[in-house]
Amino acid sequence: MIAAPKIFVAGGSKALGSAIQRAFAQAGHSCLASALEPDLRNQRAVDAFFEAQQPEWVVYAAGKAGGIGLNRRAPADLILDNLLCATHVLHAAHRFGARKLLYLASSCVYPKDATQPIQEDSMYGSPLEPTNLAYAVSKLAGLELCRALRQQHGVDFNIAVPTNYFGPGDDFSPENSHVVGALMARMRAATAAGDPDLAIWGTGKARREFLYVDDVADAAVFLMLGHSWEGPLNIGSGSAVSIAELAQMLKAITNFSGALTYDTSKPDGMPVKILDSSRLAGLGWAPSVPFAEGLRRTYDWYLQQK
Ligand SMILES: NC(=O)c1ccc[n+]([C@@H]2O[C@H](COP(=O)([O-])OP(=O)(O)OC[C@H]3O[C@@H](n4cnc5c(N)ncnc54)[C@H](OP(=O)(O)O)[C@@H]3O)[C@@H](O)[C@H]2O)c1
């Protein structure tokens, strides 16, 4: 049994960070309260926090992220905030002697044309997706800082690449939501308005991998509790659904009785995007929340917030 470490989850106020805190709690470990988290863009504040709290384990789940809208609207904010937050946290974690760290990157660090399912070693094989380049480069910079600290100083700093996640705490706003939150919010509004149909961008044929937020958190804690590894490690479910299949599932969950139409003048994006998570599976981890069940829980949470 590991002696109880002092744990800091950067980004603990939102969906993923708070799920990681809950997963640690289930494993018998408490985390520093997220109310203590300083503005991570402020180096002095981050240093003062690490000096005062001396966290021994750090999970980095912070930063600014969003859908295609935010990526188009605010690329400078995205790259700056993510560079600053990751640099300050990783640097302070090293200088103030954190024993173990997990940096959560994002699947956008892989090339646009990576062979599917995407293996960890396909990083840097060809150019990145241009629509979220600023965000992706900042996530890559954090990843490389983590890798370099491990290489140069021999610290137990590790990198994981979670697939798209969804769940309670997601952003459902039209400006910042990802596809699951966006479709849920639009279908609920269409149901309330009695709309006869709802148009979905693209052909509906694009296939995407999703993981329920508690499963991502469970994987993060599983890795923190028992593993140390070189390079990035994918966290995914290993299966994908088409946007049309997702829309049909959400139609049932939201009780939308209108027709779903597909606006084929809008882009599909990549035909398929799925991570190869066989390395993680080989360590003995598997997701436990079925996709439909995760969608139902997320929708219930969304209705409670409304
Ligand atoms: N969304 C996905 O599908 C996905 C997939 C793979 C990886 N990730 C990674 O997971 C992490 C969380 O992303 P998310 O999409 O879940 O975003 P999110 O819900 O907006 O969470 C971001 C967290 O970072 C905190 N944060 C942002 N700027 C901060 C600052 N300047 N100082 C202190 N805290 C700050 C936020 O706190 P406040 O609310 O107080 O601002 C929040 O707790 C990111 O590292 C992202 O790259 C996300």
CSV table of C-alpha atoms and ligand atoms in Angstrom, one decimal:
chain,number,residue,atom,x,y,z
A,1,MET,CA,0.0,0.0,0.0
A,2,ILE,CA,1.3,3.4,-1.0
A,3,ALA,CA,1.7,6.0,1.8
A,4,ALA,CA,-0.9,8.7,1.3
A,5,PRO,CA,0.7,11.3,-0.9
A,6,LYS,CA,-0.4,15.0,-1.0
A,7,ILE,CA,-2.2,15.3,-4.4
A,8,PHE,CA,-2.8,18.3,-6.6
A,9,VAL,CA,-5.1,18.0,-9.6
A,10,ALA,CA,-4.6,21.1,-11.7
A,11,GLY,CA,-8.0,21.9,-13.3
A,12,GLY,CA,-9.9,20.3,-10.5
A,13,SER,CA,-12.8,22.7,-10.8
A,14,LYS,CA,-14.3,21.3,-14.0
A,15,ALA,CA,-15.5,18.0,-15.4
A,16,LEU,CA,-12.3,16.0,-15.9
A,17,GLY,CA,-10.4,17.4,-12.9
A,18,SER,CA,-13.2,16.9,-10.5
A,19,ALA,CA,-13.8,13.4,-11.8
A,20,ILE,CA,-10.1,12.6,-11.2
A,21,GLN,CA,-10.5,13.9,-7.6
A,22,ARG,CA,-13.5,11.6,-7.1
A,23,ALA,CA,-11.6,8.7,-8.5
A,24,PHE,CA,-8.7,9.4,-6.1
A,25,ALA,CA,-11.2,9.6,-3.3
A,26,GLN,CA,-12.7,6.2,-4.3
A,27,ALA,CA,-9.2,4.8,-4.1
A,28,GLY,CA,-8.8,6.2,-0.6
A,29,HIS,CA,-6.7,9.3,-1.4
A,30,SER,CA,-7.8,12.9,-0.9
A,31,CYS,CA,-6.7,15.8,-3.1
A,32,LEU,CA,-5.9,19.4,-2.3
A,33,ALA,CA,-9.1,21.5,-2.6
A,34,SER,CA,-9.5,23.1,-6.0
A,35,ALA,CA,-10.4,26.3,-4.3
A,36,LEU,CA,-6.7,26.6,-3.4
A,37,GLU,CA,-5.7,26.4,-7.1
A,38,PRO,CA,-4.0,29.7,-8.2
A,39,ASP,CA,-4.3,31.3,-11.6
A,40,LEU,CA,-1.9,29.0,-13.4
A,41,ARG,CA,-1.0,31.7,-15.9
A,42,ASN,CA,0.7,33.5,-13.0
A,43,GLN,CA,4.1,32.0,-12.3
A,44,ARG,CA,4.6,33.7,-8.9
A,45,ALA,CA,1.2,32.5,-7.7
A,46,VAL,CA,1.9,28.9,-8.9
A,47,ASP,CA,5.4,29.0,-7.2
A,48,ALA,CA,3.8,30.3,-4.0
A,49,PHE,CA,1.2,27.6,-4.1
A,50,PHE,CA,3.7,24.8,-4.6
A,51,GLU,CA,6.0,26.2,-1.9
A,52,ALA,CA,3.1,26.4,0.6
A,53,GLN,CA,1.4,23.1,-0.3
A,54,GLN,CA,4.3,20.9,-1.4
A,55,PRO,CA,2.2,18.5,-3.5
A,56,GLU,CA,3.9,15.1,-4.0
A,57,TRP,CA,1.7,13.9,-6.8
A,58,VAL,CA,0.4,16.2,-9.6
A,59,VAL,CA,-2.1,15.5,-12.3
A,60,TYR,CA,-2.3,18.2,-15.0
A,61,ALA,CA,-5.9,18.4,-16.3
A,62,ALA,CA,-6.0,22.2,-16.7
A,63,GLY,CA,-5.9,24.7,-19.4
A,64,LYS,CA,-8.2,26.2,-22.0
A,65,ALA,CA,-10.0,23.9,-24.5
A,66,GLY,CA,-13.0,24.1,-26.7
A,67,GLY,CA,-14.6,23.1,-30.0
A,68,ILE,CA,-14.0,24.3,-33.5
A,69,GLY,CA,-15.7,27.7,-32.7
A,70,LEU,CA,-13.2,28.6,-29.9
A,71,ASN,CA,-10.3,27.3,-31.9
A,72,ARG,CA,-11.3,29.7,-34.7
A,73,ARG,CA,-12.2,32.6,-32.5
A,74,ALA,CA,-9.3,32.6,-30.0
A,75,PRO,CA,-6.2,30.8,-31.1
A,76,ALA,CA,-3.9,33.3,-29.4
A,77,ASP,CA,-5.7,32.8,-26.0
A,78,LEU,CA,-5.6,29.0,-26.5
A,79,ILE,CA,-1.9,28.8,-27.2
A,80,LEU,CA,-0.9,31.4,-24.6
A,81,ASP,CA,-3.0,30.1,-21.7
A,82,ASN,CA,-2.0,26.5,-22.3
A,83,LEU,CA,1.7,27.3,-22.7
A,84,LEU,CA,1.7,29.4,-19.5
A,85,CYS,CA,-0.4,27.0,-17.4
A,86,ALA,CA,1.5,23.9,-18.4
A,87,THR,CA,5.0,25.5,-18.1
A,88,HIS,CA,4.3,26.9,-14.7
A,89,VAL,CA,2.8,23.8,-13.2
A,90,LEU,CA,5.4,21.3,-14.6
A,91,HIS,CA,8.3,23.6,-13.8
A,92,ALA,CA,7.1,24.2,-10.2
A,93,ALA,CA,6.3,20.5,-9.8
A,94,HIS,CA,9.9,19.7,-10.6
A,95,ARG,CA,11.5,22.5,-8.6
A,96,PHE,CA,9.4,21.9,-5.5
A,97,GLY,CA,10.1,18.1,-5.6
A,98,ALA,CA,6.8,16.5,-6.7
A,99,ARG,CA,7.5,12.7,-6.8
A,100,LYS,CA,5.1,11.8,-9.6
A,101,LEU,CA,3.2,13.7,-12.3
A,102,LEU,CA,0.7,12.9,-15.0
A,103,TYR,CA,0.4,15.3,-17.9
A,104,LEU,CA,-2.8,15.0,-19.9
A,105,ALA,CA,-2.4,15.9,-23.5
A,106,SER,CA,-5.1,15.6,-26.1
A,107,SER,CA,-5.6,13.5,-29.3
A,108,CYS,CA,-5.1,16.6,-31.4
A,109,VAL,CA,-1.3,16.2,-30.8
A,110,TYR,CA,-1.4,13.5,-33.5
A,111,PRO,CA,-1.1,14.3,-37.2
A,112,LYS,CA,-4.2,14.9,-39.2
A,113,ASP,CA,-3.4,12.0,-41.5
A,114,ALA,CA,-2.2,9.5,-38.9
A,115,THR,CA,-3.0,5.9,-39.6
A,116,GLN,CA,-6.1,4.8,-37.7
A,117,PRO,CA,-6.4,3.6,-35.0
A,118,ILE,CA,-3.7,6.1,-33.9
A,119,GLN,CA,-0.7,4.6,-32.3
A,120,GLU,CA,1.5,6.6,-29.9
A,121,ASP,CA,4.5,6.4,-32.2
A,122,SER,CA,2.7,8.2,-35.0
A,123,MET,CA,3.3,11.6,-33.3
A,124,TYR,CA,5.2,14.0,-35.6
A,125,GLY,CA,4.8,11.7,-38.7
A,126,SER,CA,3.0,14.4,-40.7
A,127,PRO,CA,1.3,17.8,-40.3
A,128,LEU,CA,-1.3,18.6,-37.6
A,129,GLU,CA,-4.9,19.4,-38.2
A,130,PRO,CA,-4.9,23.2,-39.2
A,131,THR,CA,-8.2,24.1,-37.4
A,132,ASN,CA,-6.8,23.6,-33.9
A,133,LEU,CA,-3.1,24.1,-34.6
A,134,ALA,CA,-2.5,26.7,-31.8
A,135,TYR,CA,-4.1,24.5,-29.2
A,136,ALA,CA,-2.4,21.4,-30.5
A,137,VAL,CA,1.1,23.0,-30.5
A,138,SER,CA,0.6,24.2,-26.9
A,139,LYS,CA,-0.4,20.7,-25.8
A,140,LEU,CA,2.6,19.3,-27.6
A,141,ALA,CA,4.9,21.8,-25.9
A,142,GLY,CA,3.6,20.7,-22.5
A,143,LEU,CA,4.1,17.1,-23.5
A,144,GLU,CA,7.7,17.7,-24.6
A,145,LEU,CA,8.4,19.7,-21.4
A,146,CYS,CA,7.2,16.7,-19.4
A,147,ARG,CA,9.2,14.3,-21.5
A,148,ALA,CA,12.3,16.5,-21.2
A,149,LEU,CA,12.1,16.8,-17.4
A,150,ARG,CA,11.9,13.1,-17.1
A,151,GLN,CA,14.8,12.6,-19.5
A,152,GLN,CA,17.1,15.2,-18.0
A,153,HIS,CA,16.3,14.9,-14.3
A,154,GLY,CA,15.1,11.3,-14.1
A,155,VAL,CA,11.8,12.3,-12.5
A,156,ASP,CA,8.7,10.2,-12.6
A,157,PHE,CA,6.8,12.5,-14.9
A,158,ASN,CA,4.4,10.7,-17.3
A,159,ILE,CA,2.3,11.6,-20.4
A,160,ALA,CA,-1.1,10.3,-21.3
A,161,VAL,CA,-3.3,11.2,-24.3
A,162,PRO,CA,-7.0,10.9,-23.6
A,163,THR,CA,-9.5,10.6,-26.4
A,164,ASN,CA,-12.5,13.0,-26.6
A,165,TYR,CA,-14.3,12.7,-23.3
A,166,PHE,CA,-17.9,13.7,-22.4
A,167,GLY,CA,-19.9,13.7,-19.2
A,168,PRO,CA,-21.5,15.7,-16.4
A,169,GLY,CA,-19.8,19.1,-16.1
A,170,ASP,CA,-19.3,19.4,-19.9
A,171,ASP,CA,-19.8,22.8,-21.6
A,172,PHE,CA,-23.1,22.8,-23.4
A,173,SER,CA,-22.9,26.3,-24.8
A,174,PRO,CA,-23.1,26.7,-28.6
A,175,GLU,CA,-19.8,28.6,-28.5
A,176,ASN,CA,-17.6,26.1,-26.7
A,177,SER,CA,-19.3,22.7,-26.7
A,178,HIS,CA,-18.0,19.5,-28.3
A,179,VAL,CA,-20.2,17.3,-30.4
A,180,VAL,CA,-22.0,15.4,-27.6
A,181,GLY,CA,-22.8,18.5,-25.6
A,182,ALA,CA,-23.8,20.4,-28.7
A,183,LEU,CA,-26.2,17.8,-30.0
A,184,MET,CA,-27.7,17.2,-26.6
A,185,ALA,CA,-28.4,20.9,-26.1
A,186,ARG,CA,-29.8,21.4,-29.6
A,187,MET,CA,-32.0,18.3,-29.4
A,188,ARG,CA,-33.4,19.4,-26.1
A,189,ALA,CA,-34.2,22.8,-27.5
A,190,ALA,CA,-35.8,21.3,-30.6
A,191,THR,CA,-37.9,19.0,-28.4
A,192,ALA,CA,-39.0,21.9,-26.3
A,193,ALA,CA,-39.9,24.0,-29.4
A,194,GLY,CA,-41.6,21.1,-31.1
A,195,ASP,CA,-39.4,21.4,-34.2
A,196,PRO,CA,-40.2,18.9,-37.0
A,197,ASP,CA,-36.6,18.4,-37.8
A,198,LEU,CA,-33.0,19.1,-36.8
A,199,ALA,CA,-30.1,19.5,-39.2
A,200,ILE,CA,-26.8,17.9,-38.3
A,201,TRP,CA,-23.5,19.1,-39.8
A,202,GLY,CA,-21.9,16.8,-42.4
A,203,THR,CA,-23.0,13.4,-43.7
A,204,GLY,CA,-23.2,11.8,-40.3
A,205,LYS,CA,-20.8,9.1,-41.5
A,206,ALA,CA,-17.7,10.4,-39.7
A,207,ARG,CA,-16.7,8.1,-36.9
A,208,ARG,CA,-15.5,9.2,-33.5
A,209,GLU,CA,-14.3,7.6,-30.3
A,210,PHE,CA,-15.7,8.9,-27.0
A,211,LEU,CA,-14.9,8.0,-23.4
A,212,TYR,CA,-17.1,8.9,-20.4
A,213,VAL,CA,-15.3,11.3,-18.1
A,214,ASP,CA,-15.3,9.0,-15.1
A,215,ASP,CA,-13.5,6.4,-17.2
A,216,VAL,CA,-10.8,8.9,-18.2
A,217,ALA,CA,-10.4,9.8,-14.6
A,218,ASP,CA,-10.3,6.1,-13.6
A,219,ALA,CA,-7.5,5.5,-16.1
A,220,ALA,CA,-5.6,8.5,-14.8
A,221,VAL,CA,-5.8,7.3,-11.2
A,222,PHE,CA,-5.0,3.7,-12.3
A,223,LEU,CA,-1.8,5.0,-13.9
A,224,MET,CA,-0.8,7.2,-11.0
A,225,LEU,CA,-1.3,4.4,-8.5
A,226,GLY,CA,0.8,1.8,-10.2
A,227,HIS,CA,2.7,2.8,-13.3
A,228,SER,CA,5.6,4.8,-14.8
A,229,TRP,CA,6.3,4.8,-18.5
A,230,GLU,CA,8.3,6.5,-21.3
A,231,GLY,CA,6.6,8.6,-23.9
A,232,PRO,CA,2.9,9.2,-24.5
A,233,LEU,CA,0.2,6.6,-23.6
A,234,ASN,CA,-3.2,6.6,-25.2
A,235,ILE,CA,-6.4,6.5,-23.1
A,236,GLY,CA,-9.3,5.5,-25.2
A,237,SER,CA,-12.2,3.1,-25.4
A,238,GLY,CA,-11.0,1.4,-28.6
A,239,SER,CA,-14.4,1.7,-30.3
A,240,ALA,CA,-16.0,4.5,-32.3
A,241,VAL,CA,-19.5,5.5,-33.3
A,242,SER,CA,-20.7,7.4,-36.4
A,243,ILE,CA,-22.2,10.9,-35.8
A,244,ALA,CA,-25.4,9.5,-37.2
A,245,GLU,CA,-25.4,6.6,-34.6
A,246,LEU,CA,-24.7,9.2,-31.9
A,247,ALA,CA,-27.5,11.4,-33.1
A,248,GLN,CA,-29.9,8.4,-33.1
A,249,MET,CA,-29.0,7.5,-29.5
A,250,LEU,CA,-29.4,11.1,-28.4
A,251,LYS,CA,-32.8,11.3,-30.2
A,252,ALA,CA,-34.0,8.4,-28.0
A,253,ILE,CA,-32.5,9.9,-24.8
A,254,THR,CA,-33.8,13.4,-25.4
A,255,ASN,CA,-37.2,12.2,-26.7
A,256,PHE,CA,-36.8,14.2,-29.8
A,257,SER,CA,-39.6,13.1,-32.2
A,258,GLY,CA,-38.6,15.1,-35.2
A,259,ALA,CA,-36.6,14.0,-38.2
A,260,LEU,CA,-32.8,14.1,-38.3
A,261,THR,CA,-31.4,15.6,-41.5
A,262,TYR,CA,-27.8,15.9,-42.6
A,263,ASP,CA,-26.4,19.1,-44.0
A,264,THR,CA,-23.8,17.7,-46.5
A,265,SER,CA,-22.7,21.2,-47.4
A,266,LYS,CA,-20.9,21.3,-44.1
A,267,PRO,CA,-17.6,19.5,-43.5
A,268,ASP,CA,-17.3,16.0,-41.9
A,269,GLY,CA,-13.8,16.5,-40.6
A,270,MET,CA,-11.7,13.4,-40.5
A,271,PRO,CA,-13.6,10.3,-41.7
A,272,VAL,CA,-12.5,8.4,-38.5
A,273,LYS,CA,-10.6,9.3,-35.4
A,274,ILE,CA,-9.8,6.6,-32.9
A,275,LEU,CA,-6.8,6.0,-30.6
A,276,ASP,CA,-5.1,2.7,-30.4
A,277,SER,CA,-5.1,2.1,-26.6
A,278,SER,CA,-3.7,-1.4,-26.7
A,279,ARG,CA,-0.7,-0.4,-24.6
A,280,LEU,CA,-3.0,0.8,-21.8
A,281,ALA,CA,-5.2,-2.3,-22.2
A,282,GLY,CA,-2.0,-4.4,-21.9
A,283,LEU,CA,-1.5,-2.8,-18.5
A,284,GLY,CA,-4.8,-4.2,-17.4
A,285,TRP,CA,-7.1,-1.2,-17.7
A,286,ALA,CA,-10.5,-1.1,-19.5
A,287,PRO,CA,-13.4,1.4,-19.5
A,288,SER,CA,-16.4,0.4,-17.4
A,289,VAL,CA,-19.2,2.8,-18.4
A,290,PRO,CA,-21.1,1.7,-21.5
A,291,PHE,CA,-21.5,4.6,-24.1
A,292,ALA,CA,-25.3,4.7,-23.9
A,293,GLU,CA,-25.2,4.8,-20.1
A,294,GLY,CA,-22.7,7.6,-20.1
A,295,LEU,CA,-24.9,9.6,-22.5
A,296,ARG,CA,-27.9,9.1,-20.2
A,297,ARG,CA,-26.0,10.2,-17.1
A,298,THR,CA,-24.7,13.2,-19.0
A,299,TYR,CA,-28.2,14.2,-20.2
A,300,ASP,CA,-29.7,13.7,-16.7
A,301,TRP,CA,-27.0,16.1,-15.3
A,302,TYR,CA,-27.7,18.6,-18.1
A,303,LEU,CA,-31.4,18.6,-17.3
A,304,GLN,CA,-30.7,19.1,-13.6
A,305,GLN,CA,-28.6,22.2,-14.4
A,306,LYS,CA,-31.3,23.7,-16.6
B,1,LIG,N1,-12.3,18.0,-23.7
B,1,LIG,C1,-11.7,16.9,-24.2
B,1,LIG,O1,-12.4,16.0,-24.8
B,1,LIG,C2,-10.3,16.6,-23.9
B,1,LIG,C3,-9.7,15.5,-24.5
B,1,LIG,C4,-8.4,15.2,-24.2
B,1,LIG,C5,-7.7,16.0,-23.3
B,1,LIG,N2,-8.3,17.1,-22.7
B,1,LIG,C6,-7.4,17.9,-21.7
B,1,LIG,O2,-8.1,17.8,-20.5
B,1,LIG,C7,-7.8,19.0,-19.8
B,1,LIG,C8,-9.2,19.7,-19.4
B,1,LIG,O3,-9.8,20.1,-20.6
B,1,LIG,P1,-11.4,20.3,-20.7
B,1,LIG,O4,-11.8,20.2,-22.1
B,1,LIG,O5,-12.0,19.4,-19.7
B,1,LIG,O6,-11.5,21.8,-20.2
B,1,LIG,P2,-12.3,22.5,-19.0
B,1,LIG,O7,-13.5,21.7,-18.7
B,1,LIG,O8,-12.5,23.9,-19.4
B,1,LIG,O9,-11.3,22.4,-17.8
B,1,LIG,C9,-10.2,23.2,-17.7
B,1,LIG,C10,-9.7,23.3,-16.3
B,1,LIG,O10,-8.6,24.1,-16.3
B,1,LIG,C11,-8.7,25.2,-15.4
B,1,LIG,N3,-8.0,26.3,-15.9
B,1,LIG,C12,-8.0,26.9,-17.1
B,1,LIG,N4,-7.3,28.0,-17.1
B,1,LIG,C13,-6.8,28.2,-15.8
B,1,LIG,C14,-6.0,29.1,-15.2
B,1,LIG,N5,-5.5,30.1,-15.9
B,1,LIG,N6,-5.7,28.9,-13.9
B,1,LIG,C15,-6.2,27.9,-13.2
B,1,LIG,N7,-7.0,27.0,-13.7
B,1,LIG,C16,-7.3,27.1,-15.0
B,1,LIG,C17,-10.2,25.4,-15.4
B,1,LIG,O11,-10.5,26.1,-14.2
B,1,LIG,P3,-11.6,27.4,-14.2
B,1,LIG,O12,-12.9,26.8,-14.5
B,1,LIG,O13,-11.5,27.9,-12.8
B,1,LIG,O14,-11.1,28.3,-15.3
B,1,LIG,C18,-10.8,24.0,-15.4
B,1,LIG,O15,-10.8,23.4,-14.1
B,1,LIG,C19,-7.0,19.9,-20.7
B,1,LIG,O16,-5.6,19.7,-20.3
B,1,LIG,C20,-7.3,19.3,-22.1
B,1,LIG,O17,-6.2,19.6,-22.9
B,1,LIG,C21,-9.6,17.4,-23.0
